[in-house]
Short mmCIF file of C-alpha atoms in Angstrom, two decimals:
data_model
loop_
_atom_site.label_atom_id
_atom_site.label_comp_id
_atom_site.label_asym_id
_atom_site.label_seq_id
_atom_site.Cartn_x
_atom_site.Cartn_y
_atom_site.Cartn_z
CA UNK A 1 -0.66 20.29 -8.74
CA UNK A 2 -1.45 18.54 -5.39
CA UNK A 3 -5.39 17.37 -4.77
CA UNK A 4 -7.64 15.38 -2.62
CA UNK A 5 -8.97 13.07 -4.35
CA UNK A 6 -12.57 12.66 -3.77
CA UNK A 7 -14.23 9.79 -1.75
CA UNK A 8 -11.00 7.83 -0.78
CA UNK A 9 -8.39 9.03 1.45
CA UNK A 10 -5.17 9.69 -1.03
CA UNK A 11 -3.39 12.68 -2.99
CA UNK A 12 -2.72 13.05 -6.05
CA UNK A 13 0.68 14.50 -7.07
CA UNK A 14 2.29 15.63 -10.72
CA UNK A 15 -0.65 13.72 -12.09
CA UNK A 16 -0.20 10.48 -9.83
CA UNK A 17 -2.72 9.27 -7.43
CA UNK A 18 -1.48 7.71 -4.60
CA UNK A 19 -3.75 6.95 -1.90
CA UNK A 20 -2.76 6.50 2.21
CA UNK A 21 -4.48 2.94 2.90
CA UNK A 22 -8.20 2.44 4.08
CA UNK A 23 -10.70 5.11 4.07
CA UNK A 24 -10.92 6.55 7.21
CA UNK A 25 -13.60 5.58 10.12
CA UNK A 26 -15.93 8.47 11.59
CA UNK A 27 -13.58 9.17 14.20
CA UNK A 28 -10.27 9.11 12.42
CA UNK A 29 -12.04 11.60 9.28
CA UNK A 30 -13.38 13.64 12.04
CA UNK A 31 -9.56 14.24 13.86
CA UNK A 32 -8.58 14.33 9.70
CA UNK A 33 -10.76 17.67 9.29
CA UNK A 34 -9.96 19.34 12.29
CA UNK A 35 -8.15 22.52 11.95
CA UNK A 36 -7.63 22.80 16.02
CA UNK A 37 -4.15 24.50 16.64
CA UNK A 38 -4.03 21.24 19.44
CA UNK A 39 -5.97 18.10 18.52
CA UNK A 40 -6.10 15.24 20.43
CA UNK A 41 -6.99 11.94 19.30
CA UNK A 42 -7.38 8.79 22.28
CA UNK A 43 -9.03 5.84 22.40
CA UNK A 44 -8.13 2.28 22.96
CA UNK A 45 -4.90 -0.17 21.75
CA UNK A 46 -5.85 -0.61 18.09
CA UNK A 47 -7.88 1.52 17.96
CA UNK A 48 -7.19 3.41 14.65
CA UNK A 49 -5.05 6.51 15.97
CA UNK A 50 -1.46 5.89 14.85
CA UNK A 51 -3.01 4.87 11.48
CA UNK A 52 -4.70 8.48 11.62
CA UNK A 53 -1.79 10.29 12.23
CA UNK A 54 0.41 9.09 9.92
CA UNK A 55 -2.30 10.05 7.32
CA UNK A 56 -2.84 13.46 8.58
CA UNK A 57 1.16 13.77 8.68
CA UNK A 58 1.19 12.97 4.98
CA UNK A 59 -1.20 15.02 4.16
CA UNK A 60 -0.02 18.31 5.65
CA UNK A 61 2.92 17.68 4.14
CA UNK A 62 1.87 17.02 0.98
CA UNK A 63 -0.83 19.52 0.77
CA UNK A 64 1.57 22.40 1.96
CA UNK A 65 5.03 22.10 -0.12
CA UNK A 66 8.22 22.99 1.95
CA UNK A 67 6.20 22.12 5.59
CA UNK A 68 8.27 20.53 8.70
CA UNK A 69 6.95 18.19 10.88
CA UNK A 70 8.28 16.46 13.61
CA UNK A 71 6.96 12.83 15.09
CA UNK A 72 7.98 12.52 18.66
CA UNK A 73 7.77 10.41 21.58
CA UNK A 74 9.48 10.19 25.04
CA UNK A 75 11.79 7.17 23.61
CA UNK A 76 13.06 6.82 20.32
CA UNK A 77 13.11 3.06 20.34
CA UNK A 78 9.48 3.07 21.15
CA UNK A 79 8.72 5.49 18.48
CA UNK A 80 11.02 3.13 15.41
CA UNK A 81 9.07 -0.07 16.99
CA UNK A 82 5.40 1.30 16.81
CA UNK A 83 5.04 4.97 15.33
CA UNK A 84 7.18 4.82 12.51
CA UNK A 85 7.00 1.64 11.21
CA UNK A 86 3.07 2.34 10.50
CA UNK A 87 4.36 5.51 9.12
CA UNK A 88 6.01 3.64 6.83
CA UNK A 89 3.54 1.31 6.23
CA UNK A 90 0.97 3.75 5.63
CA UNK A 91 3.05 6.33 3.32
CA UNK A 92 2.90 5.60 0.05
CA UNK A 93 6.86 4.55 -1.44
CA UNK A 94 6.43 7.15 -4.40
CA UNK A 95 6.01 9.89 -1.44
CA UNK A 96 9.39 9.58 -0.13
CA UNK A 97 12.12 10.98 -1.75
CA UNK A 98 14.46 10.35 0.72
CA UNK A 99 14.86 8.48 4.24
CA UNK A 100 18.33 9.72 6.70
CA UNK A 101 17.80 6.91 9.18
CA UNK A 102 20.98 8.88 10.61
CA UNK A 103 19.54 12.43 10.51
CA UNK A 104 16.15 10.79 11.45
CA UNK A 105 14.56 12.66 8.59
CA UNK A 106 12.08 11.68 5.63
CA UNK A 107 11.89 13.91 2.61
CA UNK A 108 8.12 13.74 1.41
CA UNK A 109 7.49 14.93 -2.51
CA UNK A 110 5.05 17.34 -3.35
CA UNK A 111 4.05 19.50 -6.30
CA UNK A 112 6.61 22.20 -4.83
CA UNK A 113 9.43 22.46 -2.52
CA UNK A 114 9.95 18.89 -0.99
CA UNK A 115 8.57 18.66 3.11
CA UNK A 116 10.50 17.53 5.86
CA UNK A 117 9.49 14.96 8.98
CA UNK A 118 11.86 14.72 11.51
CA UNK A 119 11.28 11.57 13.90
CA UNK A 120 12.97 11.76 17.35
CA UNK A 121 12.67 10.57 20.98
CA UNK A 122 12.39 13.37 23.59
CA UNK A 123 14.65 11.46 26.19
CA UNK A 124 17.33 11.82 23.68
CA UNK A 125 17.54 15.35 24.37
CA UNK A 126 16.82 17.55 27.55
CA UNK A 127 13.33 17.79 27.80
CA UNK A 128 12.65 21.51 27.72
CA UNK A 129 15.73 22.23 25.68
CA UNK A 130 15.06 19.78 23.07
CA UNK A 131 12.51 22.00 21.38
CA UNK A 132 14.55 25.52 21.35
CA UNK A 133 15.33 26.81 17.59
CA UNK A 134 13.12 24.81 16.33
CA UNK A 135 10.19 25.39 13.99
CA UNK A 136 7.92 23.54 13.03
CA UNK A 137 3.97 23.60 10.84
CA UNK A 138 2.90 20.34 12.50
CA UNK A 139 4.24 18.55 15.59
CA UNK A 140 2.65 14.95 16.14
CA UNK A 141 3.16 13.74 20.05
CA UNK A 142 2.89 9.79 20.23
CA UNK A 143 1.67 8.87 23.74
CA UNK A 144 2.08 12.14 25.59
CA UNK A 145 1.34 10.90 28.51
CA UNK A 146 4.92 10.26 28.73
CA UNK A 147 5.88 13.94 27.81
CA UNK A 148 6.10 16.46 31.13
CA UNK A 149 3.87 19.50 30.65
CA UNK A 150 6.86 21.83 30.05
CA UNK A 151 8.26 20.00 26.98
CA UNK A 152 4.94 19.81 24.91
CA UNK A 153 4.22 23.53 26.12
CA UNK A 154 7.71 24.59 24.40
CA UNK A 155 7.10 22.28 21.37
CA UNK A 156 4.06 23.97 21.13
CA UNK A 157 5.36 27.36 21.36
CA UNK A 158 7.70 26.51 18.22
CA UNK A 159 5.04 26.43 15.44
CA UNK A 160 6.03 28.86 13.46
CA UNK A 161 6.76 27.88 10.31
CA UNK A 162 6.29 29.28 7.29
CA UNK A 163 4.56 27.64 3.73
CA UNK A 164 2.11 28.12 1.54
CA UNK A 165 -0.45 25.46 0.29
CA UNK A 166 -0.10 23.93 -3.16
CA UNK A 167 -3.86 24.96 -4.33
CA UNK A 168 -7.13 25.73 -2.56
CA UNK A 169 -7.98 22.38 -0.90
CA UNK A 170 -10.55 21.75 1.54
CA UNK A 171 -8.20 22.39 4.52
CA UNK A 172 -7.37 25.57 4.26
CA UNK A 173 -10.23 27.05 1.42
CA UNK A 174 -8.09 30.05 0.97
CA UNK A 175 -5.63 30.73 -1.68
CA UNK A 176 -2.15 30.19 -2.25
CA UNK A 177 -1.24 32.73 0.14
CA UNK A 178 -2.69 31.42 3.06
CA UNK A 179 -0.91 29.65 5.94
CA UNK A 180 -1.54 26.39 6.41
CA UNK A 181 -2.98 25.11 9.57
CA UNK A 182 -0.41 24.62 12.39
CA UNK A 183 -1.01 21.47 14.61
CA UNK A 184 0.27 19.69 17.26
CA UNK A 185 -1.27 16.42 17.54
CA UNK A 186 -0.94 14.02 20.41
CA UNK A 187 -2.41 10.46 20.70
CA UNK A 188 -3.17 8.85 24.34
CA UNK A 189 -3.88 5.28 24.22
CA UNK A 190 -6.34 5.93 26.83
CA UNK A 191 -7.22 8.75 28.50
CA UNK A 192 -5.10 9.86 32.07
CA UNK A 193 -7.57 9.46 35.06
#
């Protein structure tokens, strides 16, 4: 069984609390909670959002067994160099059952069907095209401001997938058989005049 646990920002699977650093601020439990199909989160350098994401990435994939997310950003190296690595800080060892640093994909336990993330820069690919066939529960856009309209707009298009949540939780307050929230997420450092 997969919970919240109360008062401190952490899940606690198969009888194991593990918990996803510092409680979050105002701001960051606010973009947390939303349920938004597109949530945006900006502010300034330091200012909390990567550290936000990456907790709101582990929990909708722990919270929803067998969900696929994907964390992208215009380069790759960019996205290993800043993104990832406070992924990594932030998610808790005992989460990850596996990490492809070939297939650029981390296997995330639950109480269920394991969750996939799939990390990947956009200029890898061809923008638009990069995105086709693909589904996806939550998508999490690092600095979009680097992404062109079209790309996020078919990334967007491609949430479609399928899973069910591991309990009623305070996301979703429905029962097993309700979809979990689709997201895409995107993070500006500051805000595009």
């Amino acid at each position: 069984m997969t919970v919240v646990v109360p008062n401190s920002l952490g899940v606690q699977v198969d009888g194991t609390a593990v918990y996803l650093g510092k409680p979050p601020s105002f701001t960051q439990n606010a973009f947390i909670n939303a349920k938004e199909k597109e949530q945006v989160f900006g502010g300034s350098k330091r200012g909390g959002k990567t550290v936000a994401g990456s907790q709101k990435a582990i929990l909708l994939s722990v919270l929803f067994p067998g969900n696929k997310g994907y964390i992208l950003r215009q380069d790759l190296t960019d996205l290993k160099e800043s993104t990832l690595e406070t992924f990594l800080r932030i998610c808790p060892p005992e989460l990850i059952l596996d990490h492809n640093h070939t297939e650029r994909r981390i296997s995330i336990r639950t109480a269920g069907v394991p969750s996939k993330i799939i990390y990947s820069g956009l200029s890898d690919q061809t923008d638009e095209e990069s995105s086709k066939g693909k589904e996806a529960g939550w998508i999490w856009f690092d600095e979009p401001s680097e992404v062109k309209q079209g790309t996020y707009l078919m990334h967007l298009s491609q949430l479609c997938w399928n899973c069910r949540p591991a309990n009623v939780n305070k996301w979703t307050g429905a029962p097993n058989s309700a979809r979990p929230i689709r997201s895409i997420l995107a993070f500006h450092r500051s805000w595009p005049c």
